[in-house]
Amino acid sequence: MSAQPQEFTPEGPLPEKNLRAIRRALVVPQDRDGFDAGLDVVLAEVRASLDLGRLSEFIHTWWLIACDSAQDQQGRRDAYERAARVQELADAGQSIPRGDKTWRQLLAERGVER
């Protein structure tokens, strides 16, 4: 099992890998809310453990999200809208529609090995 690198061609400049630049790059409100809440949790963990490893992981994860946001802002908005519709269906006890293809099929079409 090996992952092949995918060519990355950003549409705009990528954010720097620091907290301020990452937050500024998050244009979708749900991303900013998640970042703020997660940062509070991580900083509390760092204070308690004195281990900066968790903060480093947090920064890297949110930098990836910020890069995605820089590349496809509308795609991120659409994903949150789809997630909200699915949640509404689940809350109402209705069945959740499934796509015609599995994740494995979609990844295989894109040439991503698992």
Backbone as a ProteinNet text record, in pm:
[ID]
protein_1_A
[PRIMARY]
MSAQPQEFTPEGPLPEKNLRAIRRALVVPQDRDGFDAGLDVVLAEVRASLDLGRLSEFIHTWWLIACDSAQDQQGRRDAYERAARVQELADAGQSIPRGDKTWRQLLAERGVER
[TERTIARY]
84.7	0	89.8	74.8	155.7	71.4	97.4	26.1	113.8	56.1	128.3	106.1	213.4	194.1	105.6	17.2	-70.9	-12.4	-23.5	26.5	-59.9	3.3	-66.8	-44.1	-149.8	-138.4	-240.5	-200.4	-295	-338.2	-462.3	-514.2	-462.3	-432.5	-383.7	-269.3	-214.7	-103.5	-150.7	-66.5	-98.8	-67.8	-142.9	-116.4	15.6	75.3	192.2	147.6	244.1	209.9	223.9	136.6	129.3	-18.1	-49.1	-188.4	-263.3	-202.4	-270.8	-301.5	-203.9	-224	-325.6	-320.8	-415.2	-557.7	-579.3	-715	-764.9	-676.1	-714.9	-757.2	-697.8	-728.4	-859.7	-913.3	-1037.3	-1156	-1213.7	-1320	-1459.6	-1471.9	-1602	-1622.4	-1734.7	-1756.9	-1741.5	-1787.6	-1776.2	-1629.3	-1543.5	-1400.8	-1342.9	-1376.2	-1324.6	-1372.3	-1500	-1553.4	-1480.9	-1458.5	-1387.4	-1243.9	-1179.6	-1041.9	-1035.4	-1122.8	-1122	-1147.7	-1247.4	-1279.5	-1165.4	-1110.4	-999.6	-875.1	-848.9	-731.3	-743.3	-863.6	-884.3	-852.4	-899.1	-876	-727.8	-663.5	-522.2	-434.7	-464.1	-384	-400.9	-520.4	-541	-460.3	-458.4	-379.8	-231.1	-184.6	-42.8	-6.8	-94.1	-68.5	-57.5	-143.5	-145.1	-26.9	8.5	112.5	250.9	255.3	379.4	444.2	358.7	403.6	351.5	441.4	401.9	368.3	383.7	353.3	209	115.6	-26.9	-51.5	16	0	55.8	166.5	225.7	130.6	69	-29.4	-148.7	-195.6	-309.4	-277.1	-160.7	-120.3	-112.5	-51.9	-39.1	-176.4	-262.7	-395.9	-474	-474	-550.6	-484.5	-353.9	-287.4	-335.7	-349.2	-402	-543.9	-625.8	-762.8	-760.8	-672	-661.3	-615.5	-525.1	-481.3	-598.4	-679.8	-798.2	-893.7	-910.3	-997.7	-946.2	-815.1	-756.2	-777.9	-778.7	-796.8	-941.4	-1031.8	-1170.3	-1267.4	-1284.2	-1373.4	-1516.2	-1564.6	-1702	-1718.4	-1617.3	-1622.8	-1638.5	-1568.6	-1582.1	-1721.8	-1774.6	-1911.2	-2011.3	-1994.9	-2085.3	-2079.4	-1960.5	-1946.6	-2021.9	-2012	-2085.7	-2236.6	-2279.9	-2423.2	-2473.5	-2396.4	-2435.8	-2439.1	-2340	-2335.8	-2457	-2496.7	-2613.7	-2740.9	-2753.1	-2872.5	-2876.8	-2763.8	-2758.6	-2794.4	-2742	-2772.9	-2921.1	-2983.4	-3127.6	-3206.5	-3166.4	-3233.3	-3216.7	-3095.6	-3068.9	-3149	-3153.9	-3229.6	-3378.3	-3427.6	-3569.4	-3598.4	-3494.6	-3512.8	-3531.7	-3497.3	-3511.3	-3383.2	-3398.4	-3279.6	-3193.3	-3065.2	-2969	-2936.6	-2958.6	-2931.1	-2782	-2753.9	-2615.2	-2585.6	-2461.2	-2418	-2410.7	-2391.5	-2382	-2248.4	-2147.3	-2013.2	-1964.5	-1880.8	-1820	-1696.7	-1646.5	-1523.2	-1409.2	-1401.9	-1294.1	-1300.8	-1421.4	-1436.3	-1395.4	-1436.5	-1400	-1249.4	-1186.6	-1041.6	-969.6	-1019.7	-958.1	-965.8	-1078	-1090	-989.2	-953.2	-856.4	-713.4	-696.3	-563	-496.2	-576.9	-522.2	-529.8	-413.4	-410.5	-428	-484.4	-504.3	-424.5
-116.1	0	123.1	205.8	326.2	440	555.6	673.3	744.2	776.1	849.5	997.8	1077.4	1221.1	1277.4	1365.7	1431.1	1567	1606.5	1737.1	1844.5	1941.8	2046.6	2178.1	2236.4	2363.9	2460.2	2537.7	2628.6	2740	2783.5	2893.9	3027.3	3034.3	3157.2	3125.4	3227.1	3202.6	3123.9	3034.1	2956	3038.3	3015.5	3089.9	3044.9	3134.3	3095.1	2995.6	2922.4	2818.4	2874	2971.6	3024.4	3050.5	3058.6	3066.1	3184.3	3301.6	3420.9	3407.3	3363.9	3350.7	3241.4	3133.6	3023.9	3071.8	3138.2	3184.3	3284.1	3372.4	3471.7	3404.5	3290.6	3220.1	3142.1	3122.8	3046.2	3137.5	3125.9	3217.3	3165.7	3038.4	2980	2990.1	3047.4	3066.4	2938.1	2824.6	2699.1	2662	2691.7	2665.4	2754.5	2883.2	2975.3	2934.7	2897.2	2853.4	2728	2632.8	2510.4	2537.6	2627.7	2665.8	2728.2	2824.6	2893.6	2797.1	2711.9	2615.8	2516.7	2467.8	2372.6	2433.6	2560.1	2626.6	2639.4	2673	2681	2548	2439.1	2306	2271.1	2295	2259.9	2341.5	2470.1	2552.4	2506.9	2463.5	2410.1	2281.8	2196.2	2072.5	2103.3	2201	2238	2293	2376.3	2429.7	2317.1	2217.7	2108.1	2013.3	1984.8	1884.7	1943.8	2071.8	2137.8	2067.7	2009	1939.1	2015.5	2073.6	2152.1	2065.4	1935.3	1845.9	1859	1868.7	1882.5	2012.9	2120.9	2248.3	2238.9	2171.7	2152.5	2074.3	1969.4	1891.4	1978.4	2058	2146.7	2244	2306.5	2402.6	2335.2	2217.5	2148.5	2111.4	2056.6	2016.8	2136.9	2245.4	2362.5	2435.2	2422.1	2478.3	2406.4	2273.1	2197.1	2243	2263.6	2310.6	2449.9	2536.6	2672.1	2668.5	2576.8	2561.4	2518.3	2425.5	2381.6	2498.3	2578.4	2693.9	2794	2812.3	2905	2855.8	2725.3	2667	2661.5	2631.7	2605.1	2650.9	2782.2	2836.3	2787.7	2787.5	2744	2595.7	2517.9	2374.5	2349.9	2429.3	2414.1	2454.6	2563.9	2605.9	2496.9	2442.5	2337.1	2214.5	2179.4	2062.1	2082.4	2201.7	2229.5	2228.5	2278.9	2276.9	2133	2049	1907.6	1838.8	1866.2	1805	1847.8	1974	2022.6	1953.1	1934.2	1865.2	1721	1654.1	1515.5	1510	1604.2	1606.8	1629.1	1717.7	1741	1614.1	1540.2	1413.9	1314.3	1305	1211.8	1250.1	1379.6	1425.7	1397.4	1399.2	1373.5	1224	1141.5	996.8	945.9	1026.4	985.6	918.2	839.1	773	874.7	850.8	941	887.9	970.4	923.1	894.3	791.5	754	781.6	811.9	833.7	702.1	713.5	594.5	523	593.7	536.8	536.4	439.5	433.5	523.8	550.2	629.2	560.7	430.2	357.7	378.4	375.7	397.7	539.4	636.9	775.2	795.9	737.8	750.5	678.3	563.4	489.6	569.4	637.7	721.5	834	879.8	989.4	938.5	807.3	750	747.3	750.9	747.8	605.5	551	415.7	424.8	320.4	317	208.8
0	0	0	-103	-110.5	-164.4	-113.3	-161.3	-262.7	-374.1	-476.4	-454.3	-467.9	-449.6	-559.5	-520.4	-615.9	-649.9	-775.6	-815.1	-750.8	-692.4	-619.7	-692	-743.8	-813.1	-754	-654.6	-590.4	-684.5	-666.7	-746.8	-694.9	-569.7	-510.2	-416.5	-353.3	-260.8	-138.6	-94	25.3	148.9	255.1	378.9	440.9	516.5	593.6	699.2	753.5	850.5	992.7	1023.9	1160.1	1191.4	1319.4	1362.1	1300.9	1300.3	1249.5	1100.2	1022.1	877.2	846	921.2	899.2	925.7	1038.5	1070.7	967.5	922.5	823	691.9	659.7	534.6	541.6	660.7	676.7	648.9	530.4	489.1	523	549.7	581.8	733.5	777	921.3	1002.9	951.2	1025.4	1048.2	950	967.2	1076.5	1072.2	1174.4	1313.9	1324.6	1454.2	1503.7	1414.3	1450.8	1491	1418.4	1449.9	1589.4	1615.8	1745.7	1861.3	1845.1	1950.9	1971	1861	1869.5	1930.8	1897.8	1953.5	2105.4	2152.9	2298.7	2366	2306.6	2363.3	2360.8	2247.5	2233.8	2329.1	2341.7	2433	2578	2614.4	2750	2769	2665.7	2672.4	2685	2608.7	2612.3	2750.3	2806.6	2940.9	3043.6	3030.7	3128	3109.2	2985.2	2959.1	2933.4	2898.5	2858.5	2738.3	2654.1	2533.4	2411.8	2335.2	2218.6	2097.6	2109.6	1998	1950.5	2043	2005.8	1932.2	1973.3	1904.6	1763.5	1748.9	1615.9	1525	1577.6	1501	1461.9	1556.6	1532.1	1419.2	1426.8	1324.3	1188.2	1182.6	1054	996.8	1080.2	1033.9	982	1057.6	1015.6	899.7	884.4	766.2	641	649.6	535.4	501.2	603	580.8	518.7	568.3	513.3	367.6	334.5	195.2	108.2	158	85	65.5	169.5	160.9	58.1	53.6	-43.6	-186.3	-203.3	-336.6	-380.6	-286.5	-326.2	-217.5	-207	-104.4	-122.1	-245.1	-268.9	-239.2	-267.8	-236.9	-87.9	-5.6	139.4	184.1	128	162.7	124.5	4.8	-42.6	48.6	93.4	180.7	311.9	368.9	492.9	468.8	355.2	323.4	308.8	239.5	225.2	360.9	444.7	577.9	660.4	650.2	724.7	676	543.7	491.1	538.9	538.8	585.7	734	811.9	955.5	979.4	900.3	913	885.5	782.6	751.8	866	917.6	1026.9	1150.7	1181.7	1299.1	1284.2	1160.5	1134.6	1123.2	1139	1130.4	988.8	891.4	751.6	704.1	599.3	545.3	471.2	476.7	413.9	274.9	172.2	36.9	18.2	-55.1	-82.8	-229.1	-254.8	-392.5	-468.2	-596.1	-679.7	-663	-615	-606.8	-462.5	-430.7	-298.7	-296.9	-175.8	-163.8	-237	-226.2	-294.7	-445.6	-500.1	-644.1	-682.9	-603.9	-632.4	-626.2	-523.6	-510.8	-624.1	-662.8	-772.9	-903.6	-925.2	-1044.6	-1045.6	-928.3	-918.4	-912.6	-916.3	-914.8	-779.8	-674	-539.5	-489.1	-453.5	-397.2	-247.8	-195.4	-50.7	11.6
[MASK]
++++++++++++++++++++++++++++++++++++++++++++++++++++++++++++++++++++++++++++++++++++++++++++++++++++++++++++++++++

